[in-house]
Short mmCIF file of C-alpha atoms in Angstrom, two decimals:
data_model
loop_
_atom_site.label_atom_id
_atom_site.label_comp_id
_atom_site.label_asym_id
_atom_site.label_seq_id
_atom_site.Cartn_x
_atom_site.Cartn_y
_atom_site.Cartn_z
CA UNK A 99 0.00 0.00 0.00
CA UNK A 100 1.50 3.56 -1.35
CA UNK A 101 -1.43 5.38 -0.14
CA UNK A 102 -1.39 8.88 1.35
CA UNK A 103 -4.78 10.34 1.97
CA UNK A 104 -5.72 13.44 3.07
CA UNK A 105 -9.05 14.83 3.96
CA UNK A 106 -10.94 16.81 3.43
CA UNK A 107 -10.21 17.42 -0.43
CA UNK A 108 -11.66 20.97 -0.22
CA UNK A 109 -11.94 23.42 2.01
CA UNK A 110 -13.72 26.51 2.18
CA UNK A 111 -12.90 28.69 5.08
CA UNK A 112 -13.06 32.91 5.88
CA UNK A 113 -10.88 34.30 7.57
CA UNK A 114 -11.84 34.08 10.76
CA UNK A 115 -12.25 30.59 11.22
CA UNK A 116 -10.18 27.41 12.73
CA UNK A 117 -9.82 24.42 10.42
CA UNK A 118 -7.31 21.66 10.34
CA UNK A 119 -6.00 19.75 7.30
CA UNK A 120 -5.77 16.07 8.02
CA UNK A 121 -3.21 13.57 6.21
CA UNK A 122 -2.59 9.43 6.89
CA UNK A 123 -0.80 6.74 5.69
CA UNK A 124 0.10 3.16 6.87
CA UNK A 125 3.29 2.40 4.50
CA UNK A 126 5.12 2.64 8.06
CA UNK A 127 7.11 6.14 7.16
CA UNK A 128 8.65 8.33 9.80
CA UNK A 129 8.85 11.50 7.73
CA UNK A 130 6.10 13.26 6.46
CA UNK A 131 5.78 16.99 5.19
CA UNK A 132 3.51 19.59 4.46
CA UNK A 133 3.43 21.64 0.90
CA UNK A 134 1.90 24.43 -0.11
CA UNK A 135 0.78 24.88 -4.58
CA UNK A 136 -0.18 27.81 -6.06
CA UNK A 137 -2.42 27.76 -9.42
CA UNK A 138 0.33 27.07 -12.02
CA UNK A 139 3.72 27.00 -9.71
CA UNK A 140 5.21 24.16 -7.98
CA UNK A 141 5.11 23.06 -4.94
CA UNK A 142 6.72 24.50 -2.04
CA UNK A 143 7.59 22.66 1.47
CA UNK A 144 6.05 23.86 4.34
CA UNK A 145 7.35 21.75 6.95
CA UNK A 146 9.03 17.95 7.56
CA UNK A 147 8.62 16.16 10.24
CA UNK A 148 10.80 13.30 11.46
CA UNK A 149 9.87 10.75 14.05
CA UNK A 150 7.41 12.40 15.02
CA UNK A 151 9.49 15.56 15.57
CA UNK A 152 9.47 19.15 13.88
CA UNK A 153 12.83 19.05 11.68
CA UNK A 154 12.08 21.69 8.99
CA UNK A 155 10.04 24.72 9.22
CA UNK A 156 10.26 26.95 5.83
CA UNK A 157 9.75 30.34 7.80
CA UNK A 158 5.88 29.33 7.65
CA UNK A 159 3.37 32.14 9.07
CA UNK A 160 2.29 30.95 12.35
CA UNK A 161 -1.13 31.16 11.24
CA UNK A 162 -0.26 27.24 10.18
CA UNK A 163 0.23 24.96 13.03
CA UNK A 164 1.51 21.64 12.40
CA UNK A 165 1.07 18.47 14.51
CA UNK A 166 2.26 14.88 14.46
CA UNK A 167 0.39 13.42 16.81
CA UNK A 168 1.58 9.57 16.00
CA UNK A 169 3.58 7.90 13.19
CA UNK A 170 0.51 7.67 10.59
CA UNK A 171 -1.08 11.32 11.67
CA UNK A 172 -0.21 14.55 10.44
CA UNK A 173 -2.39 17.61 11.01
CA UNK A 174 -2.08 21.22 10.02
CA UNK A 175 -4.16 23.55 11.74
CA UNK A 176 -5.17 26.61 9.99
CA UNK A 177 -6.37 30.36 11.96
CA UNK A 178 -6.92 33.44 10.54
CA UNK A 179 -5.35 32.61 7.14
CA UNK A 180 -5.77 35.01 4.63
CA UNK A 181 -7.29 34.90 0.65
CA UNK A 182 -3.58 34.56 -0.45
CA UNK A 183 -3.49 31.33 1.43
CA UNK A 184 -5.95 29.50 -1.11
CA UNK A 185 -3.86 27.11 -2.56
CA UNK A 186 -3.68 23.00 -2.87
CA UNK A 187 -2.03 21.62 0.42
CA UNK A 188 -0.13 18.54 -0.05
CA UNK A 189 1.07 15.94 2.24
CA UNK A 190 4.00 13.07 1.78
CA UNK A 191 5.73 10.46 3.58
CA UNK A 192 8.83 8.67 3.40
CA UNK A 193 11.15 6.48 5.06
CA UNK A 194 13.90 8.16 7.11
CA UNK A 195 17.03 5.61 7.83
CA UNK A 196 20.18 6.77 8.05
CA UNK A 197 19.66 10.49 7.14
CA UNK A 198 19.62 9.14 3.61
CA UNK A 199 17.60 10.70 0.28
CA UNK A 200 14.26 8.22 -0.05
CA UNK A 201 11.21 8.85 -2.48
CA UNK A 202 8.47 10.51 -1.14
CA UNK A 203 4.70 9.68 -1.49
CA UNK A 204 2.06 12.57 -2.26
CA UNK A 205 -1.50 12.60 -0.97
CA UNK A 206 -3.52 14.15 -3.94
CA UNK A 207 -4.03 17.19 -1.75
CA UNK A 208 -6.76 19.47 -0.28
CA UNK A 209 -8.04 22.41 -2.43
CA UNK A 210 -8.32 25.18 0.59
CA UNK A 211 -10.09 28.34 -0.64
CA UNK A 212 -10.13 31.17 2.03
CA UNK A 213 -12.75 33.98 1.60
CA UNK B 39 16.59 27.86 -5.47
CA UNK B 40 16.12 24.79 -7.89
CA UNK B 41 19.19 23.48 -9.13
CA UNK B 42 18.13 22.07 -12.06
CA UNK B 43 16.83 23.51 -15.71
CA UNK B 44 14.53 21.56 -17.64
CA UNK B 45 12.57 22.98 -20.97
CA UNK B 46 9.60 24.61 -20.06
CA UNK B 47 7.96 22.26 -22.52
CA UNK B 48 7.89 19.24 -24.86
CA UNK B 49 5.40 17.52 -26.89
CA UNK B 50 5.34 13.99 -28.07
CA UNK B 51 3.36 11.64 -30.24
CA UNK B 52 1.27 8.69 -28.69
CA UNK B 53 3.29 5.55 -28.91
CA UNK B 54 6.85 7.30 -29.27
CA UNK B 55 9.70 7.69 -26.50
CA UNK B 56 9.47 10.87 -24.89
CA UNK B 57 13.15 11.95 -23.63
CA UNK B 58 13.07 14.76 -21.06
CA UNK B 59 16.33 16.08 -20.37
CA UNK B 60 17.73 17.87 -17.20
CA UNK B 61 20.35 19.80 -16.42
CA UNK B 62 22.16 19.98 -13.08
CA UNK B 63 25.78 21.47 -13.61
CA UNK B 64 26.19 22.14 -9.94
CA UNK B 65 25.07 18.87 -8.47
CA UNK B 66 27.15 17.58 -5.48
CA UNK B 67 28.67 14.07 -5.20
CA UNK B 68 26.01 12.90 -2.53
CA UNK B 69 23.21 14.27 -4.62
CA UNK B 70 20.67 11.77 -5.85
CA UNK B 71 18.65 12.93 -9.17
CA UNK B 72 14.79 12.24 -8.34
CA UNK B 73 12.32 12.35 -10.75
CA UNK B 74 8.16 13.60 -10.32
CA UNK B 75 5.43 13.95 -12.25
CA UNK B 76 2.10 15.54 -11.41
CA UNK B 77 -0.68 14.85 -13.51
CA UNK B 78 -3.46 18.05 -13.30
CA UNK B 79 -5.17 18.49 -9.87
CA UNK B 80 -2.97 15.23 -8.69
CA UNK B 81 -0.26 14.86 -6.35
CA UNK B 82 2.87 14.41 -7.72
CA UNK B 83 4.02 11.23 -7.84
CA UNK B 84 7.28 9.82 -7.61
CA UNK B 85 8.86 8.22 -10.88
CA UNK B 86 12.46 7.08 -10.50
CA UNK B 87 15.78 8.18 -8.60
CA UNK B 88 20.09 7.47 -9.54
CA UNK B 89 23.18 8.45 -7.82
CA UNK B 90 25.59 8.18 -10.90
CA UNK B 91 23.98 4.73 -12.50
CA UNK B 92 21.51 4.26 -15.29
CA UNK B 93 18.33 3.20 -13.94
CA UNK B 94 15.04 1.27 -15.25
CA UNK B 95 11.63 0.57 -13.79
CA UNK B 96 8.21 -0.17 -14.51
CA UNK B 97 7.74 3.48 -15.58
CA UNK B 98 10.65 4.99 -16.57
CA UNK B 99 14.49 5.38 -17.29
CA UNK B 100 17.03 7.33 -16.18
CA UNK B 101 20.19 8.01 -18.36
CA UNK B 102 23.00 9.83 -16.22
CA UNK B 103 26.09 11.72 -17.70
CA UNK B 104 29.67 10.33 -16.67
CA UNK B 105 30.29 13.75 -14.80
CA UNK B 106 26.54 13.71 -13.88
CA UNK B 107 26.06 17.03 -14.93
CA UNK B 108 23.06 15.81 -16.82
CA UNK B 109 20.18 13.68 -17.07
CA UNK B 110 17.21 12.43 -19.34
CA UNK B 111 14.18 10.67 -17.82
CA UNK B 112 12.99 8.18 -20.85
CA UNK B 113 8.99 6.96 -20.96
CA UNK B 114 9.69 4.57 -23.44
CA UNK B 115 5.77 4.07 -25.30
CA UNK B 116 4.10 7.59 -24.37
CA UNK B 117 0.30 7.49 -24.22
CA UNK B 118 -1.82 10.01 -23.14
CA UNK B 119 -1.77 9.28 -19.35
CA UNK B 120 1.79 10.50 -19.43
CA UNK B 121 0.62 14.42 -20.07
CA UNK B 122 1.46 16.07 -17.25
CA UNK B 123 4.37 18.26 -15.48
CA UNK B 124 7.50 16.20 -14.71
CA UNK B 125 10.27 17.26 -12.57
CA UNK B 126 13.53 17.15 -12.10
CA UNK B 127 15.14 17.18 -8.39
CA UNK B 128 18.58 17.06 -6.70
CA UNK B 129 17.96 15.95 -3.45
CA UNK B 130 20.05 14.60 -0.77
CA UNK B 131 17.99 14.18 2.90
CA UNK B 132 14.13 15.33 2.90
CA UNK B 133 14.46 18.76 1.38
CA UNK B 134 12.71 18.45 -2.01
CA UNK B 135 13.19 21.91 -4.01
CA UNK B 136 10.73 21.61 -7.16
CA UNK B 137 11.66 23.69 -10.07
CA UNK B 138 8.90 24.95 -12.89
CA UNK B 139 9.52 21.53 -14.47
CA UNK B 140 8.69 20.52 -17.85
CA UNK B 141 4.86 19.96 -19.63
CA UNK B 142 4.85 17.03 -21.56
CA UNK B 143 2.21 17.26 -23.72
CA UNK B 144 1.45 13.62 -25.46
CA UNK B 145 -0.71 13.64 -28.69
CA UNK B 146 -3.01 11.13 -30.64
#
């Protein structure tokens, strides 16, 4: 099973409100990240965390929380985002042994519209 | 920053090779070359990955220069599942940098 999945796969949220992203997978990987799309660019990383620990943060907005709250869980919590936050948030896993360079697996993302 | 250049885009006929070639002139000696594609509205999904060797899969080659300054990522019968961004990463550790990639347009 190469399965991330993410839920919900869109969001509609104003400004004002708390939501949280939600990502899973069972393929037994103790990195996963957070990315951030805009229409027609590439994705950017958010955040990596490894073994359950934050290892990367890409000078995100602390409007985004992140949370791994076990192995297969990662969260990102969302508050007072603004509209230049719609984008597609993606999530990925891969294995971490060694320090080495492993593939990573994509969730097909959430659409997040803030209005 | 990326470090890698790839044409912004390519088109191929249904059926044919499609060769899309990457350069990385500044890639270091622990760098792996990873290959992605994302099809539209999809996650990108992983394709194939070499240190210095050629490699093959189910989906995909990868050709590597000697001085591994370049790279061409071979689908060897395009069809038109195959349209879609592909991308061209240097990666050593978790750190994925994604360039602008190329489209690869396949046609009937």
């Amino acid at each position: 099973d190469t399965e991330v999945t993410q839920t919900p796969k869109h969001l509609v949220m104003g400004m004002t409100n708390k939501k949280s992203l939600k990502c899973e997978q069972h393929m037994g990987h103790r990195a996963m990240y957070w990315y951030k799309q805009k229409a027609k660019k590439p994705p950017e990383l958010m955040f990596v965390y490894s073994y359950e620990k934050l290892s990367i943060n890409e000078s995100v907005p602390s409007r985004f929380s992140p949370e791994c709250p076990n192995s297969s869980l990662l969260n990102l919590h969302l508050h007072a985002l603004q509209p230049e936050d719609s984008a597609l948030y993606l999530c990925a896993s891969s294995q971490v042994i060694g320090g080495s360079s492993y593939e990573q697996y994509f969730g097909p993302g959430t659409r997040l519209t803030v209005t | 920053d990326a470090k890698t250049t790839q044409p912004p885009s390519m088109d191929c006929a249904e059926g044919r090779a499609a060769n899309l070639p990457c350069n990385h002139s500044t890639i270091s000696g622990n760098e792996y070359v990873y290959w992605y594609r994302q099809i539209h509205s999809q996650g990108p999904q992983y394709i194939i990955h070499g240190l210095k060797n050629n490699e093959t899969n189910e989906m995909a080659s990868l050709i590597i220069t000697e001085d591994r300054k370049s790279s061409t990522l071979i689908l060897p019968h395009a069809t038109l599942r195959d349209t879609a961004v592909y991308y061209c990463i240097v990666n050593w550790g978790n750190k994925l940098v994604f360039g602008a990639g190329t489209i690869l347009r396949v046609k009937s």
